[in-house]
CSV table of C-alpha atoms and ligand atoms in Angstrom, one decimal:
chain,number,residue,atom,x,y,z
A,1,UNK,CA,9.1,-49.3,-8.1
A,2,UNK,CA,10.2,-45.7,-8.5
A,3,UNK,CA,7.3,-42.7,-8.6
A,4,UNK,CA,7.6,-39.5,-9.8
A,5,UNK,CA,4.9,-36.7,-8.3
A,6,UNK,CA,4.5,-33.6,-10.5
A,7,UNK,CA,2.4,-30.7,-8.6
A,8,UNK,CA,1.7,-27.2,-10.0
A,9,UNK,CA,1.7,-24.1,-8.3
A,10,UNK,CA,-1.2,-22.2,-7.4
A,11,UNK,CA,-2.7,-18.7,-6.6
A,12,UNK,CA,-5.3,-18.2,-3.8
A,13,UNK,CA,-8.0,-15.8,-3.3
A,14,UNK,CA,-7.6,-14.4,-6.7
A,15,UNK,CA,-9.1,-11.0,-5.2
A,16,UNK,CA,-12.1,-11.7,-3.3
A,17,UNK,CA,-12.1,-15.4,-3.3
A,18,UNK,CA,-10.3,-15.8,-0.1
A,19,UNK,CA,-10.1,-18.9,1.6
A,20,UNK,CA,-12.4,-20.0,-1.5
A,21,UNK,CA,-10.6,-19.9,-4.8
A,22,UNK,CA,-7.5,-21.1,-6.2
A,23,UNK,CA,-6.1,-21.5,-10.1
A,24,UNK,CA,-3.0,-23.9,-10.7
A,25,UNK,CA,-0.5,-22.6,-13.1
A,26,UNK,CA,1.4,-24.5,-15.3
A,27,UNK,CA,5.0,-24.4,-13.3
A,28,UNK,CA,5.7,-27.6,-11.6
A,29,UNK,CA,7.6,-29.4,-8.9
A,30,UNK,CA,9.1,-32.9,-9.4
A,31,UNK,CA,10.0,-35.5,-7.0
A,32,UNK,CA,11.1,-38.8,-7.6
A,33,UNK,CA,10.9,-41.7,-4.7
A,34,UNK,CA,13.3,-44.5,-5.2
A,35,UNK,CA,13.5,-47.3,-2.9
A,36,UNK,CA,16.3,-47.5,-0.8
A,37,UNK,CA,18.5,-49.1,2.3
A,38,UNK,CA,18.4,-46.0,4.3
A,39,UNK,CA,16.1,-42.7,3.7
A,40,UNK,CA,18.2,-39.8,1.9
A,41,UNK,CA,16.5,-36.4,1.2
A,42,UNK,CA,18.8,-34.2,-2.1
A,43,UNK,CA,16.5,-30.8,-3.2
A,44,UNK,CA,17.6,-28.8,-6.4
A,45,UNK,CA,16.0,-25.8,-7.0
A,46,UNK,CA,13.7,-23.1,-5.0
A,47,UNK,CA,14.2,-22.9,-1.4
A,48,UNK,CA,17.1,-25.8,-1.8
A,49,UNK,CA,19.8,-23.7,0.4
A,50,UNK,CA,16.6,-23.1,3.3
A,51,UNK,CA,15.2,-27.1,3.3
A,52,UNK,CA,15.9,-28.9,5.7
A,53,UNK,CA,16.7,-32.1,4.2
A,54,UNK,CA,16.0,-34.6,6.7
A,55,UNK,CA,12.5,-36.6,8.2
A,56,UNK,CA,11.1,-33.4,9.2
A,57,UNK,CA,10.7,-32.0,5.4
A,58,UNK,CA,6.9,-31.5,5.1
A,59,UNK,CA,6.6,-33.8,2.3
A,60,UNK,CA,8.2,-36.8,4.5
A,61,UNK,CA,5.8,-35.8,7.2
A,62,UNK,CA,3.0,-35.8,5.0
A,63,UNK,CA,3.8,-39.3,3.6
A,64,UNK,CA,3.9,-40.3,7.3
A,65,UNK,CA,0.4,-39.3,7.6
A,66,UNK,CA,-0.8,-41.8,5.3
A,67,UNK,CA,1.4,-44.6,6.2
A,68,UNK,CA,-0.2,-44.0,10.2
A,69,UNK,CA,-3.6,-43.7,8.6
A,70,UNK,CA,-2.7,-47.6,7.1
A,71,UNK,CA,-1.1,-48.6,9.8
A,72,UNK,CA,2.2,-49.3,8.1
A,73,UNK,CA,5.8,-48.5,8.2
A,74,UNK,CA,7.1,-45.8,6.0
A,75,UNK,CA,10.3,-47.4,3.6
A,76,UNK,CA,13.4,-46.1,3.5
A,77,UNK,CA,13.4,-43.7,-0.3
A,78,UNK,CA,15.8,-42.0,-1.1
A,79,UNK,CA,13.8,-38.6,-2.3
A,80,UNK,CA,14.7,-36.0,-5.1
A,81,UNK,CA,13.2,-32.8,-5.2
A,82,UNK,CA,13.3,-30.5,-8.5
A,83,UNK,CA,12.0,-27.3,-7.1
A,84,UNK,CA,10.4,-24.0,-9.2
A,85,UNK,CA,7.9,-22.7,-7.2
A,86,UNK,CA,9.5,-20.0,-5.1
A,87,UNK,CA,8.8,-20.6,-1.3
A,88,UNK,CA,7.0,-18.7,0.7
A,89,UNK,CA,5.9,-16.7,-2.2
A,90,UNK,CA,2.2,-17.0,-2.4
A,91,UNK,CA,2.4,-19.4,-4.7
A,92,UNK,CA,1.4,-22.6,-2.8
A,93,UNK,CA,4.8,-24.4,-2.3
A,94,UNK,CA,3.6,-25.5,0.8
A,95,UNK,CA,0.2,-27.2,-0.5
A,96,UNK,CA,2.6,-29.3,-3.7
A,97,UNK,CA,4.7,-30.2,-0.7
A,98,UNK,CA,1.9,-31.7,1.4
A,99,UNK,CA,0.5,-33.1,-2.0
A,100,UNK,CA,3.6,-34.4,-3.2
A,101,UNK,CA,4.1,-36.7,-0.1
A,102,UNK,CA,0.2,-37.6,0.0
A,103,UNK,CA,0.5,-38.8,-3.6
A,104,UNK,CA,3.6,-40.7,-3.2
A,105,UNK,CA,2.6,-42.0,0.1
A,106,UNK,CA,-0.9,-43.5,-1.6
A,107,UNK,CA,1.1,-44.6,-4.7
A,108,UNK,CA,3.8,-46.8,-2.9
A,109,UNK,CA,0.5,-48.5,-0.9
A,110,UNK,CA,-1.7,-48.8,-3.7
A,111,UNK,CA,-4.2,-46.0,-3.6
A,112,UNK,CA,-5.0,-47.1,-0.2
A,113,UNK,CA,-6.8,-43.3,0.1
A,114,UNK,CA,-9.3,-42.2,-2.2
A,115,UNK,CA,-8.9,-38.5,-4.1
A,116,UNK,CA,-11.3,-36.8,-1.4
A,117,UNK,CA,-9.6,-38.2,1.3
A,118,UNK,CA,-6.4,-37.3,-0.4
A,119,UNK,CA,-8.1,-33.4,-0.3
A,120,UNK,CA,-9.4,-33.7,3.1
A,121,UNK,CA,-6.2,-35.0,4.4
A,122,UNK,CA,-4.2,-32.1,2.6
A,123,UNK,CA,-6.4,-29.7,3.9
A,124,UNK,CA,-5.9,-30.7,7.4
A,125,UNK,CA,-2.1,-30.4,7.3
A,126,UNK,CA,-2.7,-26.8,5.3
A,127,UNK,CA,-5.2,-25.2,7.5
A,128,UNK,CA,-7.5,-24.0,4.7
A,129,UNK,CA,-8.3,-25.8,0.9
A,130,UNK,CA,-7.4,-23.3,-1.6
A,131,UNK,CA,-4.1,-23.8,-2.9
A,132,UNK,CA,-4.1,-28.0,-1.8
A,133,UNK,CA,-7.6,-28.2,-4.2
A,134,UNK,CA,-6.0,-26.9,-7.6
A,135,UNK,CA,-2.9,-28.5,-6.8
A,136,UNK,CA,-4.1,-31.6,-6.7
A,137,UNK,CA,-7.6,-30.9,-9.3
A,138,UNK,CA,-5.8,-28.1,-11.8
A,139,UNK,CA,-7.5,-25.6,-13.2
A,140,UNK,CA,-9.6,-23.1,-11.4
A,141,UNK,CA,-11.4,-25.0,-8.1
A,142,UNK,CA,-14.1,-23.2,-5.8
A,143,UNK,CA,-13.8,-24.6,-2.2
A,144,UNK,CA,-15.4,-24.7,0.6
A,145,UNK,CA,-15.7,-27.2,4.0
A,146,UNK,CA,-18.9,-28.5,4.9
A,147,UNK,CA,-19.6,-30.4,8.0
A,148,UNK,CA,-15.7,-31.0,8.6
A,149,UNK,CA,-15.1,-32.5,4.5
A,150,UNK,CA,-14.0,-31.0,1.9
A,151,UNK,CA,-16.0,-29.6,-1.1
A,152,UNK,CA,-13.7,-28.7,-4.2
A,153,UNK,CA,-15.4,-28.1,-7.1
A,154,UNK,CA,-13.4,-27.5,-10.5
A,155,UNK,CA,-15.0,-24.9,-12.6
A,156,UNK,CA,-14.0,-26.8,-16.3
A,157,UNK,CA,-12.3,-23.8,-17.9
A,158,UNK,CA,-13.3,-23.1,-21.8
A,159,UNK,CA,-11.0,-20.3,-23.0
A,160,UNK,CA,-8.0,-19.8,-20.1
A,161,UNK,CA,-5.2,-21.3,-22.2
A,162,UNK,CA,-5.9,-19.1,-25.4
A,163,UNK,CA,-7.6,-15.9,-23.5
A,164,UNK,CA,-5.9,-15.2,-20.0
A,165,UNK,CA,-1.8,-14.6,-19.3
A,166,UNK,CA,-0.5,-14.7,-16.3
A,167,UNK,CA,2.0,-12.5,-14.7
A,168,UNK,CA,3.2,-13.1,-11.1
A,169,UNK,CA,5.7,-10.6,-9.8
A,170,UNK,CA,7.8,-12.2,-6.4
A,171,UNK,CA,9.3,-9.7,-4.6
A,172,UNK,CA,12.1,-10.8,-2.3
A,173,UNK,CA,10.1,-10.1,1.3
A,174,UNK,CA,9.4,-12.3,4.1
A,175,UNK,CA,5.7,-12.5,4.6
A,176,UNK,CA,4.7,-16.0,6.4
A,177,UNK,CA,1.3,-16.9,5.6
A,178,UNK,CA,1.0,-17.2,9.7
A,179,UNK,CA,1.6,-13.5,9.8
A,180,UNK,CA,-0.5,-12.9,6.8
A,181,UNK,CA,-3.5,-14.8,8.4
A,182,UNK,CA,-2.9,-12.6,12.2
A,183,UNK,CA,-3.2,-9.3,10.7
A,184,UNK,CA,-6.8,-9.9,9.5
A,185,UNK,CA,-10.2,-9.0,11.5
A,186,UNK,CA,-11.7,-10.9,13.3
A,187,UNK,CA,-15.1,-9.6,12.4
A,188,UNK,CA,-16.2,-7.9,9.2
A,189,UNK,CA,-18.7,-5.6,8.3
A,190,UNK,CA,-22.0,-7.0,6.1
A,191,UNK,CA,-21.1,-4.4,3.3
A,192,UNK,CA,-17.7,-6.0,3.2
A,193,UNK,CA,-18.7,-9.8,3.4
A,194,UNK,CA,-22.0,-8.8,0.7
A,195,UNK,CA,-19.1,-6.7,-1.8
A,196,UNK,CA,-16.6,-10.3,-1.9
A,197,UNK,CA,-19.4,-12.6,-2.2
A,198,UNK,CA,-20.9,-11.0,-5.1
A,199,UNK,CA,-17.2,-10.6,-6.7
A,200,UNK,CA,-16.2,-14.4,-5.9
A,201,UNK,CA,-18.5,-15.5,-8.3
A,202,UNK,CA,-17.8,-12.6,-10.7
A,203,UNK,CA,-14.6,-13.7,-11.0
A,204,UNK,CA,-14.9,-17.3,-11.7
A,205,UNK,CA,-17.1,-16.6,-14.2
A,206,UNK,CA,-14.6,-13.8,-15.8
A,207,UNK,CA,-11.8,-16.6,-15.4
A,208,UNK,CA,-14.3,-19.2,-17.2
A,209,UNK,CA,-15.4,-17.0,-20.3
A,210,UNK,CA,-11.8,-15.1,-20.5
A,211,UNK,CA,-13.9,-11.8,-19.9
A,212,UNK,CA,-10.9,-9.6,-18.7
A,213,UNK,CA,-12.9,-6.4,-18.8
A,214,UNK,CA,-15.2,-7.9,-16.0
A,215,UNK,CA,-12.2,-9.4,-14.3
A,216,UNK,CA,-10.5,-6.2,-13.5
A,217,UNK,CA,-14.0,-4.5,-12.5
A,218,UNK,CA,-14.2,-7.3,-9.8
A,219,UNK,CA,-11.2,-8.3,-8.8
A,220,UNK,CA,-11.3,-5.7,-5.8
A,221,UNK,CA,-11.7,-6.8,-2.3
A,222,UNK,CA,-12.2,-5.8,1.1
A,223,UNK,CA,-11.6,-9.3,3.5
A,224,UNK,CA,-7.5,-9.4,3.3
A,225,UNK,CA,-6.2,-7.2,1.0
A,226,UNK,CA,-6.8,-4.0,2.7
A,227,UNK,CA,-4.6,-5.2,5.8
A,228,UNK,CA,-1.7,-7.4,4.4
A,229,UNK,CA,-1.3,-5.0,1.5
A,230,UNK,CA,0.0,-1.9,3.6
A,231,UNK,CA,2.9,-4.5,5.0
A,232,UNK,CA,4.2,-5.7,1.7
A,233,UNK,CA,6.8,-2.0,0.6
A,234,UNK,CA,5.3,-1.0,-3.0
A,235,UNK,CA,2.9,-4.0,-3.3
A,236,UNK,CA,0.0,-1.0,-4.0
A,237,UNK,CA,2.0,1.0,-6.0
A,238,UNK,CA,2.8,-2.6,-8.2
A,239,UNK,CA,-0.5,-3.4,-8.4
A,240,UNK,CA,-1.8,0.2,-9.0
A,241,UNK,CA,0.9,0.0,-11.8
A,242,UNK,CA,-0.3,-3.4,-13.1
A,243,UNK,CA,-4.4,-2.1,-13.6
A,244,UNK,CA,-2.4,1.2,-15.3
A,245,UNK,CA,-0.9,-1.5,-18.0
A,246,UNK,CA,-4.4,-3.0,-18.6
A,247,UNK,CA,-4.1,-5.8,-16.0
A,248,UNK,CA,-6.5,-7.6,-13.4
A,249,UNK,CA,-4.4,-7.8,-10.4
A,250,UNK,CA,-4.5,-9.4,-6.9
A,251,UNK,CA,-2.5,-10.6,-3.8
A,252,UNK,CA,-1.6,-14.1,-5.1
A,253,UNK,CA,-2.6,-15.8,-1.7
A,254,UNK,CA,-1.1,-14.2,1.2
A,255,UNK,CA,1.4,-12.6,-0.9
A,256,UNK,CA,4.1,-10.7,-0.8
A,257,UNK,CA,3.5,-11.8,-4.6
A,258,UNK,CA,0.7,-10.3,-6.8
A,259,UNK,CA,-0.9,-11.9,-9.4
A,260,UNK,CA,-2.0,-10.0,-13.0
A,261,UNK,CA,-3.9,-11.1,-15.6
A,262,UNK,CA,-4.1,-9.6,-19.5
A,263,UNK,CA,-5.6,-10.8,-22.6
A,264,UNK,CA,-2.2,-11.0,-23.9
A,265,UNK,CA,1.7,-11.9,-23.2
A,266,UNK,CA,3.0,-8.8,-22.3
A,267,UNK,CA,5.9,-8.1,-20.8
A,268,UNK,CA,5.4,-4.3,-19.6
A,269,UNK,CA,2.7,-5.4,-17.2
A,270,UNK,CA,5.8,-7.5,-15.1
A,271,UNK,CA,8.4,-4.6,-15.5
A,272,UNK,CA,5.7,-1.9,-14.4
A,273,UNK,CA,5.0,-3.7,-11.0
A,274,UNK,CA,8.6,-5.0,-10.4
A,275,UNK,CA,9.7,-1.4,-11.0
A,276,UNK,CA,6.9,-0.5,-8.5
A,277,UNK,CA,8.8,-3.4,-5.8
A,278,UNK,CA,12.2,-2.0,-6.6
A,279,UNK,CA,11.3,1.5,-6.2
A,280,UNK,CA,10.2,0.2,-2.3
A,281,UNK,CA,13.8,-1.6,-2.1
A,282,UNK,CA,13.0,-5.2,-3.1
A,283,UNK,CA,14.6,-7.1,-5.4
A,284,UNK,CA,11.7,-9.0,-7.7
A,285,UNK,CA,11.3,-11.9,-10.0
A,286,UNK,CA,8.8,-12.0,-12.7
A,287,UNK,CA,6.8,-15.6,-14.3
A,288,UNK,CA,5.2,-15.4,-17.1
A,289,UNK,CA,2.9,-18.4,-16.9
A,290,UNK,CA,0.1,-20.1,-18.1
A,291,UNK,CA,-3.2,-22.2,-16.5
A,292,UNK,CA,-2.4,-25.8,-16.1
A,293,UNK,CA,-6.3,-27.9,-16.5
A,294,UNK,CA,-4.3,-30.6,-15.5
A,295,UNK,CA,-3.5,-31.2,-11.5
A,296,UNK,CA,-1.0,-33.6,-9.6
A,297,UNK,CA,0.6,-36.3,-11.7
A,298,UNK,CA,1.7,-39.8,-10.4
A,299,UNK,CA,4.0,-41.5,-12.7
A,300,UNK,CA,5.5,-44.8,-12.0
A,301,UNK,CA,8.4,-46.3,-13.6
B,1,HSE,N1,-6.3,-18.2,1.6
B,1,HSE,C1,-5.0,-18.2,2.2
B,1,HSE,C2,-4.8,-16.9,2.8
B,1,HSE,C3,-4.0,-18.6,1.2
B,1,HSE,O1,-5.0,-15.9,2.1
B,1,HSE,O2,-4.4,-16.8,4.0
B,1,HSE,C4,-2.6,-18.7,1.9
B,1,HSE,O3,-1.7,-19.2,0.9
């Protein structure tokens, strides 16, 4: 049986949501599992000249995970990878690579995990559940652990296809989500924690009625942004730029990409901020995408 794994990208934090929020957007990975005589690895696409293509690819490490949790042997596949979500971006490459092999792993050994453990699993490999939960849900998810499991909660969207564009500017800089997560504080102050906890929920109600005016008035936060925006050349001048053109804007995860939202296509809002990234010496790449309601598809042929 061949199986084919489709997983979105995905933007984390969405302002002040960190470590809690995540939206899948509608530009997808694909990976096709055939069976085999011995285990081959091809990637097309993003990241395809910095993958390693051999057993120690994190989606072949993930399937592993839930071929040990069954006790089994892994096959021999010969895998396929159709890349578009840049790597390293912000944009949760990492979390559809991790749900990729989860998926494909529980399809070849008939569902043998159910979806939570699917999300508790991906979680553990990722460190933290934002970008794994609307990878593998869609849509915009609220998560949160709770006695070592996983809550995700999807917040059913009403009015994001028709209401809310997405620009995401990817400027060209190495910023590893390890570094990302070293430069934050250990402690905060209350103000802080009380100013993103209010805003958190602001914004998935903003996101869920399409309310951009309330979206830009509290998409501001003070838990990451502050410290990994001063290491990112022109990131605040491109997100200054994007709130000039009428924009809600944010880190998308750790960054070094930023994430804007308008009430319409518009292209001005992706040239103002990757003028903004040039101006600081980076080349940039602009998507203009939409919200995918839908999450990780298993197809089998
Ligand atoms: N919430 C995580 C962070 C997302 O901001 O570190 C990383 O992609």
């Amino acid at each position: 049986m061949k199986i084919k794994i489709k997983v979105p990208a995905t933007s984390a934090n969405l302002g002040p949501g960190f470590d809690a929020l995540g939206l899948a957007l509608d530009l997808w990975n694909e990976t096709e599992f055939t069976p085999a005589d011995t285990f081959s690895l091809r990637i097309e696409g993003e990241g395809a000249e910095r993958l390693a293509p051999n057993p120690r690819n994190l989606i072949v490490r993930s399937m592993q995970k839930v071929y040990d949790a069954a006790g089994k042997q892994m096959p021999a596949l010969e895998i396929h990878c159709l890349n578009r979500i840049p790597l390293g971006a912000g944009l949760g490459s990492s979390a559809a690579a991790i749900i990729t092999g989860l998926l494909a792993a529980n399809a070849l050994l008939d569902s043998f995990l159910s979806n939570d453990e699917i999300l508790n699993l991906a979680t553990e490999i990722e460190g933290h559940p934002d970008n794994v939960a609307p990878a593998l849900m869609g849509g915009l998810v609220v998560s949160t652990m709770n006695e070592g499991e996983v809550i995700g909660h999807k917040i059913v969207g009403t009015s994001h296809d028709s209401s809310l564009h997405v620009t995401i500017v990817v400027p060209d800089f190495h910023f590893p989500t390890k570094q990302a997560r070293a430069v934050l504080p250990k402690h905060v102050p209350m103000k802080d924690a009380i100013h993103n906890i209010s805003r958190a929920v602001l914004v998935t109600e903003a996101l869920h009625d399409g309310d951009l005016d309330l979206l830009a008035k509290v998409m501001d936060d003070t838990l990451h942004q502050p410290y990994r925006l001063p290491l990112i050349p022109g990131a605040r001048e491109a997100m200054d730029a994007a709130k000039q053109a009428g924009a809600a804007a944010a880190l998308s995860g750790a960054g070094p990409s930023l994430i804007a939202f308008a009430s319409k296509r518009d292209s001005g809002i992706g040239s103002a901020m990757k003028r903004e990234f040039e101006s600081a010496g980076l080349s940039t790449r602009v998507f203009e995408l939409g919200v995918s309601e839908e999450g990780a598809k298993v197809e089998r042929k």
